[in-house]
GROMACS .gro file of C-alpha atoms in nm:
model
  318
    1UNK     CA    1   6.406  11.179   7.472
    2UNK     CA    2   6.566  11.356   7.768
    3UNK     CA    3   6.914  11.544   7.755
    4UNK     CA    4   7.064  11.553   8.123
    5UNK     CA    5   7.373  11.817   8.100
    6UNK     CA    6   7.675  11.793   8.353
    7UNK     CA    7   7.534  11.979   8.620
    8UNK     CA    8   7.214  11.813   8.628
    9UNK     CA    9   7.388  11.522   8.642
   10UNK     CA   10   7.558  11.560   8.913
   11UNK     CA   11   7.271  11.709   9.122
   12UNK     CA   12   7.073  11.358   9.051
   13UNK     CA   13   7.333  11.124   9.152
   14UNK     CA   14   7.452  11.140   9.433
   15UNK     CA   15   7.719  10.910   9.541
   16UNK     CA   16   7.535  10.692   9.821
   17UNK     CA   17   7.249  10.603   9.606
   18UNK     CA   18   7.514  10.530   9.319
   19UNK     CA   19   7.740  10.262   9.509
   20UNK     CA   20   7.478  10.077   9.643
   21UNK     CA   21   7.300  10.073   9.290
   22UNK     CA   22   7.661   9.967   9.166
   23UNK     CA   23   7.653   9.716   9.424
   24UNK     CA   24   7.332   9.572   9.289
   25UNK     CA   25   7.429   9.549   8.930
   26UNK     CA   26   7.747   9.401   8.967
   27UNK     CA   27   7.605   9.166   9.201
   28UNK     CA   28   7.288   9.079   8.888
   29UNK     CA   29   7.548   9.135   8.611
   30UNK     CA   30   7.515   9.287   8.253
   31UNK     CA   31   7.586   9.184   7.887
   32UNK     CA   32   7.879   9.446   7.805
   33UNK     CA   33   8.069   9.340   7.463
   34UNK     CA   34   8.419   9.441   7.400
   35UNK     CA   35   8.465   9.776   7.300
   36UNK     CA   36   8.486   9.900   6.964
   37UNK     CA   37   8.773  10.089   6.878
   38UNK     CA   38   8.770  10.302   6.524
   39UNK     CA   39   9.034  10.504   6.367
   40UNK     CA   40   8.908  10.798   6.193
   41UNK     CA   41   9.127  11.023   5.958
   42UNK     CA   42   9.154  11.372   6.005
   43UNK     CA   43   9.322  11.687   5.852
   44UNK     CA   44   9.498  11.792   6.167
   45UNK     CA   45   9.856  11.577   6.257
   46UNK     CA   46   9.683  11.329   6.457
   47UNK     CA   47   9.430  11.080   6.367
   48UNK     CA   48   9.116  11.071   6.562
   49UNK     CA   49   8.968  10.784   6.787
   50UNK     CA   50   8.592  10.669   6.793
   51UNK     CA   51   8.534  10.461   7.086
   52UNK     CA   52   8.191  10.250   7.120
   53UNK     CA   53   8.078  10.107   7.478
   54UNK     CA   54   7.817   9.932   7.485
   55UNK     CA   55   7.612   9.738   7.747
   56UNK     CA   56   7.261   9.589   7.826
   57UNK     CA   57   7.036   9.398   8.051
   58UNK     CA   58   6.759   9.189   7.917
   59UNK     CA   59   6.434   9.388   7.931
   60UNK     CA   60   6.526   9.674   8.106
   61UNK     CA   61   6.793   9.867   7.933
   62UNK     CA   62   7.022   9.938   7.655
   63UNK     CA   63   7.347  10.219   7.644
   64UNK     CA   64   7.607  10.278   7.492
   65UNK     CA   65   7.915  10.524   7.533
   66UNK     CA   66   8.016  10.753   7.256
   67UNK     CA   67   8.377  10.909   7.292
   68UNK     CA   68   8.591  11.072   7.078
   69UNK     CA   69   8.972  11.131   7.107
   70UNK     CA   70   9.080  11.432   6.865
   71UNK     CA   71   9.466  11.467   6.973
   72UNK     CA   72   9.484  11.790   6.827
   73UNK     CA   73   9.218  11.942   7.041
   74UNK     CA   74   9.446  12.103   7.228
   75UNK     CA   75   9.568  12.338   7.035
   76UNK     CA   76   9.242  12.489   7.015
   77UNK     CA   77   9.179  12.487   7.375
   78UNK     CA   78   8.920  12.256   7.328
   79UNK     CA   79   8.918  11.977   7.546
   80UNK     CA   80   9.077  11.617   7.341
   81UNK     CA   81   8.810  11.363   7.482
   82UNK     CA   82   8.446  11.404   7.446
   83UNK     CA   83   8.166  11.236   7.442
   84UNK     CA   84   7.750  11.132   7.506
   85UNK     CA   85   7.595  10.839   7.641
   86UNK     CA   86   7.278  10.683   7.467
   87UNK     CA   87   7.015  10.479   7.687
   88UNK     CA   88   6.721  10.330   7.550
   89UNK     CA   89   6.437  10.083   7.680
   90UNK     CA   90   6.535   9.731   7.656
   91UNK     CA   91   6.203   9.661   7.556
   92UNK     CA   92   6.125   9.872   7.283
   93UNK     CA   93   6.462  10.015   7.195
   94UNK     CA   94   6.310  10.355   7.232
   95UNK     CA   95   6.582  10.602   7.325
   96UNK     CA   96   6.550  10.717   7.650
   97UNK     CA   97   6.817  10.998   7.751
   98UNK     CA   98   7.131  11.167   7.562
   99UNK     CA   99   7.344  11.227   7.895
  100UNK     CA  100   7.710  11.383   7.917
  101UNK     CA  101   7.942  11.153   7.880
  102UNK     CA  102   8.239  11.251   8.098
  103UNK     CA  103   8.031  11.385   8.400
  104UNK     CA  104   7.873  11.052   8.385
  105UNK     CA  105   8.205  10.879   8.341
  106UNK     CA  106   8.376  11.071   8.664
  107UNK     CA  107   8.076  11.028   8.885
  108UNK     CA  108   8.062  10.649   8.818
  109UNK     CA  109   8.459  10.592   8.799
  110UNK     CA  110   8.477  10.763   9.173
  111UNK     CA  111   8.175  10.504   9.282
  112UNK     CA  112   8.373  10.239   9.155
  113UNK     CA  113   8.636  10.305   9.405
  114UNK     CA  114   8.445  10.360   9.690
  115UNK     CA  115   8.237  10.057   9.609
  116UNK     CA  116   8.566   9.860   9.623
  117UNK     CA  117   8.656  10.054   9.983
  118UNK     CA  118   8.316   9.960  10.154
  119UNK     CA  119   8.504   9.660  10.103
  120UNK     CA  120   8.872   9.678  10.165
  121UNK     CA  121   8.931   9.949  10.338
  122UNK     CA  122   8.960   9.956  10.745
  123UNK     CA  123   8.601  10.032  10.874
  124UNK     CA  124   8.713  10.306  11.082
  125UNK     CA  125   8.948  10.477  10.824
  126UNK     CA  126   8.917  10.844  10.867
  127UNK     CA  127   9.230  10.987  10.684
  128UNK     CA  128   9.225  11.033  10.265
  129UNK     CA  129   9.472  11.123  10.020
  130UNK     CA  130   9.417  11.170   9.711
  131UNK     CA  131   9.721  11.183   9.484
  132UNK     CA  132   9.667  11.410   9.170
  133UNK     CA  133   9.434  11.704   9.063
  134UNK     CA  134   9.224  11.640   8.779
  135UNK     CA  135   8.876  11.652   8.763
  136UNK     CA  136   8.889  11.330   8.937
  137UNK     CA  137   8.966  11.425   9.267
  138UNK     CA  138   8.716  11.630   9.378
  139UNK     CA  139   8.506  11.348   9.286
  140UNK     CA  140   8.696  11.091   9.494
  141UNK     CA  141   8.669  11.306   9.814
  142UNK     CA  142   8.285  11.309   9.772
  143UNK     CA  143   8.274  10.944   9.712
  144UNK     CA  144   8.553  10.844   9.987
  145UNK     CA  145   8.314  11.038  10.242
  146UNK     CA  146   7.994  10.856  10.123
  147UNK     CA  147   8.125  10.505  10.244
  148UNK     CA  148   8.369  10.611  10.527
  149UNK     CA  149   8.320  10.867  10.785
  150UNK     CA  150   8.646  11.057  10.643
  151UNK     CA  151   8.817  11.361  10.917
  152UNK     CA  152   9.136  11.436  10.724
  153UNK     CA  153   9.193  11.504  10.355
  154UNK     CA  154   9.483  11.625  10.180
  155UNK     CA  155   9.514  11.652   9.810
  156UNK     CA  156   9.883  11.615   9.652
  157UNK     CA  157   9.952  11.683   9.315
  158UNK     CA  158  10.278  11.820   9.074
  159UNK     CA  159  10.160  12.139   9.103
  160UNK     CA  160  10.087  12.248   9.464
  161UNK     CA  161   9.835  12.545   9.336
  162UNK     CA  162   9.652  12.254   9.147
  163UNK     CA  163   9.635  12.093   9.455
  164UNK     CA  164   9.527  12.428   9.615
  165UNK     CA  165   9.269  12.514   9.389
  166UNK     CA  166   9.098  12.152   9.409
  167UNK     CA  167   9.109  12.222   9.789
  168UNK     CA  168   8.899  12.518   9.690
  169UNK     CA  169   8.587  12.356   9.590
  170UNK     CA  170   8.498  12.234   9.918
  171UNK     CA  171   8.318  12.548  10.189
  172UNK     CA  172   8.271  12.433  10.504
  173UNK     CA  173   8.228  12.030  10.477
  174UNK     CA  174   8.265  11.813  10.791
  175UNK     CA  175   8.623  11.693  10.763
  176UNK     CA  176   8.945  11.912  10.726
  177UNK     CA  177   9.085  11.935  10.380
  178UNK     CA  178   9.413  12.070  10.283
  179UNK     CA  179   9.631  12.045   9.987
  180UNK     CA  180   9.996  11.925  10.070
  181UNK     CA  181  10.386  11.869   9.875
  182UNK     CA  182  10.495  11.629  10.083
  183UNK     CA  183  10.412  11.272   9.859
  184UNK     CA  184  10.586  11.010  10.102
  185UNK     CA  185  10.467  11.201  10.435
  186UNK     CA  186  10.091  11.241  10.321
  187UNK     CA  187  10.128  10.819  10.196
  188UNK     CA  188  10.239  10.728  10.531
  189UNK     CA  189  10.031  10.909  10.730
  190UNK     CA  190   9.675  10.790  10.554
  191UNK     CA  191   9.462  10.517  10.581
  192UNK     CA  192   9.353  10.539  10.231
  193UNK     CA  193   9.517  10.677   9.911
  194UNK     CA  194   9.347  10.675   9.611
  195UNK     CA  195   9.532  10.771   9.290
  196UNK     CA  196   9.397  10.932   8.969
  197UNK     CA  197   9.707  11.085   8.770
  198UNK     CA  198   9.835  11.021   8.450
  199UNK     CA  199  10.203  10.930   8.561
  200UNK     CA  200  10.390  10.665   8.349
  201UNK     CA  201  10.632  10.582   8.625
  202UNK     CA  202  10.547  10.511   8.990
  203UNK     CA  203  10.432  10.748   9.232
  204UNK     CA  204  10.359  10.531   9.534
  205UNK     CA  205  10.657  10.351   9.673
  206UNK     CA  206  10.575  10.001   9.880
  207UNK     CA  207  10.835  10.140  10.158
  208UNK     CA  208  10.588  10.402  10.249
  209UNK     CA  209  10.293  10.171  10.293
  210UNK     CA  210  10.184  10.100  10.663
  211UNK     CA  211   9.988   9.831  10.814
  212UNK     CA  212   9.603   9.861  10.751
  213UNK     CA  213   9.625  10.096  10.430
  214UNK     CA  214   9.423  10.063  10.139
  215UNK     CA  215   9.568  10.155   9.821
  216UNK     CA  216   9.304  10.237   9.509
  217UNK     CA  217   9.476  10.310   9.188
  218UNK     CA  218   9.262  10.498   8.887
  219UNK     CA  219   9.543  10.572   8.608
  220UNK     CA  220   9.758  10.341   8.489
  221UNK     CA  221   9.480  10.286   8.228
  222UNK     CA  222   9.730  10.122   7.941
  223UNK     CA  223   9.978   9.883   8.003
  224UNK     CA  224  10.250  10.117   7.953
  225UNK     CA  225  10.120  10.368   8.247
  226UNK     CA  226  10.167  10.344   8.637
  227UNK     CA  227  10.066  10.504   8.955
  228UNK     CA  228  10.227  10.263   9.211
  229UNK     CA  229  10.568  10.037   9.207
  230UNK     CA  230  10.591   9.666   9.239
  231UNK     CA  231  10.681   9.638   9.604
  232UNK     CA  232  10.280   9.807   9.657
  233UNK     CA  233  10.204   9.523   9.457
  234UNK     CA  234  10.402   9.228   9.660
  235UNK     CA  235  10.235   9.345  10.015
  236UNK     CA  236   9.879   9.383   9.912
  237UNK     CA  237   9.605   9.131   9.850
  238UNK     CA  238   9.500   9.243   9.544
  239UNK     CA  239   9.189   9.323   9.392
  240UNK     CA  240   9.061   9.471   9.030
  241UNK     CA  241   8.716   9.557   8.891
  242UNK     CA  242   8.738   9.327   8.616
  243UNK     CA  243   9.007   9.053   8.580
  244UNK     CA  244   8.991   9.109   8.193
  245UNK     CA  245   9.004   9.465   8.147
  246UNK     CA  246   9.264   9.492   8.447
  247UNK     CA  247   9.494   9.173   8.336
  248UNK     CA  248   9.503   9.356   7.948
  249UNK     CA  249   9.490   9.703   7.989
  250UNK     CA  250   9.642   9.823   8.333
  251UNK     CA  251  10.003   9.886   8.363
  252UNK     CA  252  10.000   9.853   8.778
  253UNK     CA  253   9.865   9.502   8.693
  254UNK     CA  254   9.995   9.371   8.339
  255UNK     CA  255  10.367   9.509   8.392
  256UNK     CA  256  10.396   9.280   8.725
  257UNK     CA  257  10.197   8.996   8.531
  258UNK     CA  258  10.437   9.015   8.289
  259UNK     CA  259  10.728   9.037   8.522
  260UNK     CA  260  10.678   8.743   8.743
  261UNK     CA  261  10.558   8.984   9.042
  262UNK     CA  262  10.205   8.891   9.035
  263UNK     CA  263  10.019   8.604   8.934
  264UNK     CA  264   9.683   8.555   8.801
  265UNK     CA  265   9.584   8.355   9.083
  266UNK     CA  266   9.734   8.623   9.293
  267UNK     CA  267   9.428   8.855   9.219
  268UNK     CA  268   9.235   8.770   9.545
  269UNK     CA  269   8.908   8.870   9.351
  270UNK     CA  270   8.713   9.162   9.154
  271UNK     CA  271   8.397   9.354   9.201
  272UNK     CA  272   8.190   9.078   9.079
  273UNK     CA  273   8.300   8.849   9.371
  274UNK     CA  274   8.354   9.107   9.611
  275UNK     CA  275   7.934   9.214   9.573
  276UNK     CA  276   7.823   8.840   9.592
  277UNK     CA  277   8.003   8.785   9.850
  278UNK     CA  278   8.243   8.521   9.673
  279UNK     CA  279   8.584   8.654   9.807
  280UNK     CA  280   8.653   8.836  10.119
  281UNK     CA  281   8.775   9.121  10.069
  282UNK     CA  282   9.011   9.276  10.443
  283UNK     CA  283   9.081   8.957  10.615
  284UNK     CA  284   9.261   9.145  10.875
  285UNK     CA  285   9.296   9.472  11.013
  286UNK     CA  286   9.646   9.544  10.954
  287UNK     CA  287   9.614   9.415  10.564
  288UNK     CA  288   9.717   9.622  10.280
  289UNK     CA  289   9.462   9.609  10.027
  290UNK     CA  290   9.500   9.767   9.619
  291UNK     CA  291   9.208   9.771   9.407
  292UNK     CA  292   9.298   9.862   9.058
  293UNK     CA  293   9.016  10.038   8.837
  294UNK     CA  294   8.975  10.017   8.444
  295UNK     CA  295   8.656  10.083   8.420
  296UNK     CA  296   8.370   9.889   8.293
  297UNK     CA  297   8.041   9.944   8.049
  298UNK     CA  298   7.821   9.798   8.342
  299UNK     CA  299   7.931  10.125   8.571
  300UNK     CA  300   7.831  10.346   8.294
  301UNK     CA  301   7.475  10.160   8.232
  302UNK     CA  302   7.415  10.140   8.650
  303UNK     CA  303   7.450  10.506   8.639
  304UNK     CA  304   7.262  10.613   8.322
  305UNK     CA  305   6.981  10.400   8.455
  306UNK     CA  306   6.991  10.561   8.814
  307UNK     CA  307   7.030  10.897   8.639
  308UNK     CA  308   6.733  10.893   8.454
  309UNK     CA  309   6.479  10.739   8.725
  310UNK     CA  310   6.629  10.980   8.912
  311UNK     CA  311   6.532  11.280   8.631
  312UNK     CA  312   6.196  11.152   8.590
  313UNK     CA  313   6.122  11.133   8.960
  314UNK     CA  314   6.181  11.509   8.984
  315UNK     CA  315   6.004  11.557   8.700
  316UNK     CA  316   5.702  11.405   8.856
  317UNK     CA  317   5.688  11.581   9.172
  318UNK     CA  318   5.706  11.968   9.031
   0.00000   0.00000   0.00000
């Protein structure tokens, strides 16, 4: 059995290769299970969270996600989510790779959302925000770039040397980046913003929203979370990656659901229809478009599989 690490991770899939194998297994489709969700006693203040993600296709492969939440990790500098991801044949059941789970979450989380902006976004955007400073972001900006030809990035987040630092990371690519305080300005000024913070109240105000924009929202993963307000909501056409995990566990989508805002049937579609061609996704150039992103077990399986081909195809060439 192989163990891929972070960094070779990242060095194996890269992000064009990764959307368009998205592409191809949302369009096919997987068996993914709701996930399992164990508490687990500790000694520490806070209990402990075992989450379980499983997902397959018929014949080809089997994964599942491993994560742990330990609360108290923090005190200990130690970071409070971790966590693996298990692949095995679906033939056979013979395990395959032990890959790190969060590198392989981030890199298929920031596919997601660039799968959805091949999509919804103007074909000719060229200006990117991204709104917070996590590990996310840096992610997002290589993503963004795989699926638009991007000129203009600025990074915004609480802290403006966050914002700096993540700024940092990039040496000479082909589009300017710079890291900017000025929320409403940068939100008015691009033609998409994507948004991976942790924020419980709304960042992104509908009155700053122009013509054309596309909006992709990342946090707001419970219902009690959100990135952007309802007026973002009332002048989009709205899209999510799953209607289930979206309608349940994302605050940008359940609080207007449950406020009379939004409507079910106001969702103009998910990934699912949006890859088989089902929905439309930009009708018109000068439509606002917000894709909300909860993740899914089928991202995480798409890029475990493309991980590992990927792994054993350098393998066989040295």
């Amino acid at each position: 059995m192989r163990t891929i690490p972070g960094a070779e991770l990242k060095s194996v899939l890269h992000y064009p290769m990764l959307i368009e194998r998205m592409r191809q297994t949302f369009r096919a489709g997987v068996s993914a299970p709701v996930r399992h969700q164990h508490r687990v006693e500790t000694y520490g203040q806070n209990d402990a969270t075992l989450l379980l993600t499983p997902a397959w296709q018929v014949n080809q492969s089997i994964g599942v996600k491993i994560v742990t939440v330990f609360p108290d990790n923090g005190a200990q500098d130690s970071p409070a989510v971790q966590g693996v991801y298990l692949l095995m044949d679906g033939k056979t059941g013979v395990p395959q790779a032990l890959i790190d789970g969060m590198a392989l979450t981030k890199r298929r989380t920031a596919a997601a959302s660039a799968l959805a902006a091949s999509y919804l976004a103007q074909p000719d955007a060229a200006r990117l925000l991204v709104v917070g400073t996590g590990a996310l972001a840096p992610e997002l900006v290589e993503a963004y770039t795989a699926v638009r030809r991007i000129k203009q990035v600025l990074v915004w987040g609480r802290n403006l040397d966050k914002a700096k630092r993540v700024v940092s990371r990039f040496h000479r690519p082909k589009f300017k980046i710079e890291a900017t305080d000025d929320l409403e300005g940068a939100v008015r000024g691009a033609h998409i913003i994507t948004c991976a913070t942790l924020a419980n109240e709304p960042l992104i105000k509908g009155d700053w929203l122009q013509p054309g924009q596309h909006l992709d929202l990342i946090g707001g993963f419970t219902p009690d979370m959100r990135e952007a307000d309802d007026d973002c909501v009332r002048r989009a056409r709205v899209f999510v990656d799953t209607r289930e995990g979206a309608c349940q566990e994302a605050g940008d989508i359940v609080q207007p659901l449950r406020d009379g805002v939004l409507t079910e049937d106001d969702i103009a579609g998910d990934l699912f229809d949006l890859t088989r061609g089902e929905r439309a996704g930009r009708r018109f150039y000068d439509q606002i478009t917000l894709f909300k992103s909860v993740g899914t077990a089928l991202e995480d399986l798409c890029a475990a599989q493309l991980a590992v081909e990927m792994v054993l195809h350098n393998d066989s060439i040295r």
